[in-house]
PDB file of C-alpha atoms in Angstrom:
ATOM      1  CA  MET Q   1       0.000   0.000   0.000  1.00 51.00           C
ATOM      2  CA  SER Q   2       1.268   3.440  -0.903  1.00 65.00           C
ATOM      3  CA  SER Q   3       2.167   5.889   1.841  1.00 76.00           C
ATOM      4  CA  GLU Q   4       1.370   8.841  -0.431  1.00 87.00           C
ATOM      5  CA  THR Q   5      -0.948  11.343   1.168  1.00 90.00           C
ATOM      6  CA  PHE Q   6      -3.237  13.925  -0.326  1.00 94.00           C
ATOM      7  CA  GLU Q   7      -4.407  17.097   1.345  1.00 92.00           C
ATOM      8  CA  LEU Q   8      -8.116  16.720   2.047  1.00 93.00           C
ATOM      9  CA  ASP Q   9     -10.800  19.318   2.634  1.00 91.00           C
ATOM     10  CA  ILE Q  10     -13.500  17.380   4.417  1.00 91.00           C
ATOM     11  CA  ASP Q  11     -15.786  20.417   4.655  1.00 89.00           C
ATOM     12  CA  ARG Q  12     -15.977  20.801   0.898  1.00 91.00           C
ATOM     13  CA  GLU Q  13     -15.355  17.074   0.276  1.00 95.00           C
ATOM     14  CA  LEU Q  14     -12.309  17.648  -1.931  1.00 96.00           C
ATOM     15  CA  ALA Q  15      -8.845  16.150  -2.375  1.00 97.00           C
ATOM     16  CA  CYS Q  16      -5.863  18.126  -3.623  1.00 96.00           C
ATOM     17  CA  TYR Q  17      -4.433  16.260  -6.595  1.00 97.00           C
ATOM     18  CA  ASP Q  18      -1.440  17.858  -8.338  1.00 96.00           C
ATOM     19  CA  GLY Q  19      -2.388  21.274  -6.965  1.00 95.00           C
ATOM     20  CA  GLU Q  20      -6.038  21.052  -8.005  1.00 96.00           C
ATOM     21  CA  TRP Q  21      -8.982  20.505  -5.639  1.00 96.00           C
ATOM     22  CA  LEU Q  22     -11.168  17.663  -6.933  1.00 98.00           C
ATOM     23  CA  SER Q  23     -14.375  16.053  -5.672  1.00 98.00           C
ATOM     24  CA  VAL Q  24     -15.211  12.334  -5.678  1.00 98.00           C
ATOM     25  CA  GLU Q  25     -17.091  12.933  -8.923  1.00 98.00           C
ATOM     26  CA  ASP Q  26     -14.164  14.844 -10.473  1.00 98.00           C
ATOM     27  CA  LEU Q  27     -11.687  12.105  -9.584  1.00 98.00           C
ATOM     28  CA  SER Q  28     -14.021   9.369 -10.864  1.00 98.00           C
ATOM     29  CA  SER Q  29     -14.551  11.242 -14.142  1.00 98.00           C
ATOM     30  CA  ARG Q  30     -10.825  11.718 -14.657  1.00 97.00           C
ATOM     31  CA  ILE Q  31     -10.207   8.019 -14.101  1.00 98.00           C
ATOM     32  CA  LYS Q  32     -12.946   7.081 -16.591  1.00 98.00           C
ATOM     33  CA  GLU Q  33     -11.670   9.601 -19.166  1.00 97.00           C
ATOM     34  CA  LYS Q  34      -8.113   8.303 -18.946  1.00 97.00           C
ATOM     35  CA  VAL Q  35      -9.165   4.661 -19.230  1.00 97.00           C
ATOM     36  CA  ALA Q  36     -11.504   5.469 -22.148  1.00 97.00           C
ATOM     37  CA  ALA Q  37      -8.568   7.165 -23.887  1.00 97.00           C
ATOM     38  CA  GLY Q  38      -6.417   4.054 -23.376  1.00 97.00           C
ATOM     39  CA  ASP Q  39      -4.300   5.618 -20.619  1.00 97.00           C
ATOM     40  CA  PHE Q  40      -4.258   3.158 -17.740  1.00 96.00           C
ATOM     41  CA  ARG Q  41      -1.906   5.185 -15.547  1.00 96.00           C
ATOM     42  CA  VAL Q  42      -4.615   5.943 -12.991  1.00 97.00           C
ATOM     43  CA  ALA Q  43      -3.029   4.622  -9.803  1.00 97.00           C
ATOM     44  CA  ARG Q  44      -2.502   8.049  -8.186  1.00 97.00           C
ATOM     45  CA  LEU Q  45      -5.976   9.230  -9.189  1.00 97.00           C
ATOM     46  CA  SER Q  46      -7.454   6.028  -7.777  1.00 97.00           C
ATOM     47  CA  LEU Q  47      -5.465   6.455  -4.577  1.00 97.00           C
ATOM     48  CA  ALA Q  48      -6.626  10.064  -4.182  1.00 98.00           C
ATOM     49  CA  LEU Q  49     -10.221   8.908  -4.712  1.00 98.00           C
ATOM     50  CA  GLN Q  50      -9.782   6.087  -2.203  1.00 97.00           C
ATOM     51  CA  ARG Q  51      -8.259   8.367   0.450  1.00 97.00           C
ATOM     52  CA  LEU Q  52     -11.030  10.955   0.007  1.00 97.00           C
ATOM     53  CA  GLU Q  53     -13.804   8.347   0.174  1.00 98.00           C
ATOM     54  CA  GLU Q  54     -12.266   6.712   3.261  1.00 96.00           C
ATOM     55  CA  ALA Q  55     -11.922  10.067   5.006  1.00 95.00           C
ATOM     56  CA  LEU Q  56     -15.507  11.064   4.223  1.00 96.00           C
ATOM     57  CA  GLU Q  57     -16.848   7.699   5.409  1.00 97.00           C
ATOM     58  CA  SER Q  58     -14.968   7.885   8.710  1.00 96.00           C
ATOM     59  CA  VAL Q  59     -15.555  11.539   9.620  1.00 94.00           C
ATOM     60  CA  LYS Q  60     -16.933  12.083  13.114  1.00 93.00           C
ATOM     61  CA  THR Q  61     -19.076  15.095  13.886  1.00 91.00           C
ATOM     62  CA  ILE Q  62     -18.876  16.842  17.229  1.00 91.00           C
ATOM     63  CA  GLU Q  63     -20.746  19.747  18.701  1.00 92.00           C
ATOM     64  CA  LEU Q  64     -18.614  22.512  20.151  1.00 91.00           C
ATOM     65  CA  ARG Q  65     -19.836  25.407  22.231  1.00 94.00           C
ATOM     66  CA  ILE Q  66     -17.538  28.436  22.409  1.00 95.00           C
ATOM     67  CA  THR Q  67     -17.824  32.050  23.472  1.00 97.00           C
ATOM     68  CA  PRO Q  68     -18.671  34.678  20.852  1.00 97.00           C
ATOM     69  CA  GLU Q  69     -15.199  36.194  21.274  1.00 97.00           C
ATOM     70  CA  LEU Q  70     -13.463  32.906  20.550  1.00 96.00           C
ATOM     71  CA  TYR Q  71     -15.739  32.279  17.585  1.00 96.00           C
ATOM     72  CA  GLU Q  72     -14.956  35.753  16.236  1.00 97.00           C
ATOM     73  CA  ALA Q  73     -11.221  35.077  16.536  1.00 97.00           C
ATOM     74  CA  PHE Q  74     -11.496  31.802  14.626  1.00 96.00           C
ATOM     75  CA  THR Q  75     -13.762  33.431  12.049  1.00 97.00           C
ATOM     76  CA  ARG Q  76     -11.213  36.195  11.411  1.00 98.00           C
ATOM     77  CA  ILE Q  77      -8.461  33.635  10.900  1.00 97.00           C
ATOM     78  CA  ALA Q  78     -10.658  31.498   8.637  1.00 96.00           C
ATOM     79  CA  ASP Q  79     -11.713  34.506   6.559  1.00 97.00           C
ATOM     80  CA  ALA Q  80      -8.109  35.657   6.150  1.00 97.00           C
ATOM     81  CA  GLU Q  81      -7.107  32.169   4.987  1.00 93.00           C
ATOM     82  CA  GLU Q  82     -10.264  31.714   2.881  1.00 91.00           C
ATOM     83  CA  GLN Q  83     -11.045  28.487   4.714  1.00 89.00           C
ATOM     84  CA  PRO Q  84     -14.129  27.270   6.575  1.00 90.00           C
ATOM     85  CA  VAL Q  85     -14.160  27.995  10.315  1.00 93.00           C
ATOM     86  CA  SER Q  86     -14.390  24.259  10.978  1.00 91.00           C
ATOM     87  CA  MET Q  87     -11.051  23.719   9.199  1.00 90.00           C
ATOM     88  CA  THR Q  88      -9.447  26.401  11.359  1.00 93.00           C
ATOM     89  CA  LEU Q  89     -10.844  24.748  14.481  1.00 94.00           C
ATOM     90  CA  ARG Q  90      -9.552  21.330  13.362  1.00 91.00           C
ATOM     91  CA  ARG Q  91      -6.080  22.781  12.828  1.00 92.00           C
ATOM     92  CA  ALA Q  92      -6.206  24.261  16.337  1.00 94.00           C
ATOM     93  CA  LEU Q  93      -7.107  20.833  17.727  1.00 93.00           C
ATOM     94  CA  VAL Q  94      -4.238  19.193  15.828  1.00 92.00           C
ATOM     95  CA  HIS Q  95      -1.873  21.887  17.116  1.00 94.00           C
ATOM     96  CA  TYR Q  96      -3.004  21.172  20.677  1.00 95.00           C
ATOM     97  CA  LEU Q  97      -2.530  17.428  20.213  1.00 93.00           C
ATOM     98  CA  ALA Q  98       1.075  18.108  19.178  1.00 93.00           C
ATOM     99  CA  SER Q  99       1.701  20.120  22.348  1.00 94.00           C
ATOM    100  CA  GLU Q 100       3.646  18.917  25.358  1.00 94.00           C
ATOM    101  CA  ASP Q 101       0.548  19.314  27.547  1.00 93.00           C
ATOM    102  CA  ALA Q 102      -1.525  17.028  25.333  1.00 92.00           C
ATOM    103  CA  THR Q 103       1.309  14.507  25.118  1.00 91.00           C
ATOM    104  CA  ARG Q 104       1.440  14.291  28.917  1.00 92.00           C
ATOM    105  CA  ARG Q 105      -2.337  13.929  29.155  1.00 92.00           C
ATOM    106  CA  LEU Q 106      -2.458  11.227  26.476  1.00 90.00           C
ATOM    107  CA  TYR Q 107       0.375   9.313  28.147  1.00 89.00           C
ATOM    108  CA  LYS Q 108      -1.407   9.540  31.496  1.00 91.00           C
ATOM    109  CA  ALA Q 109      -4.720   8.437  29.946  1.00 90.00           C
ATOM    110  CA  ARG Q 110      -3.083   5.475  28.198  1.00 89.00           C
ATOM    111  CA  ALA Q 111      -1.223   4.426  31.343  1.00 88.00           C
ATOM    112  CA  GLY Q 112      -4.472   4.575  33.315  1.00 79.00           C
ATOM    113  CA  GLY Q 113      -6.252   2.487  30.670  1.00 66.00           C
ATOM    114  CA  ALA Q 114      -3.455  -0.099  30.685  1.00 59.00           C
ATOM    115  CA  ARG Q 115      -3.725  -0.504  34.459  1.00 58.00           C
ATOM    116  CA  ARG Q 116      -7.491  -0.984  34.295  1.00 54.00           C
ATOM    117  CA  SER Q 117      -7.260  -3.701  31.634  1.00 50.00           C
ATOM    118  CA  ALA Q 118      -4.434  -5.554  33.419  1.00 49.00           C
TER     119      ALA Q 118
END
């Protein structure tokens, strides 16, 4: 299995393939067009389609309540980056998970879970 990754926009349901944002339908059409033209080099397109479909099938939705001030801050960042607010919030969560504080908490949670199952 290939370790190649594709940037995904789960809000808009798109995968970035060679610098272009494509939907499931776009990727499927490109694969069909190439095969119809006798070009069977579709492995990367197929992989991008597979990764996007897997991501969309496994997405979990959460509800998040935040203060208006915090929402405004995230909205300003999202607007400046021309991204959905939800993408900005996800990036903030990923940033937190990479922090030393989160690492300690995850280690502690895993150690506690290991003791309970032992």
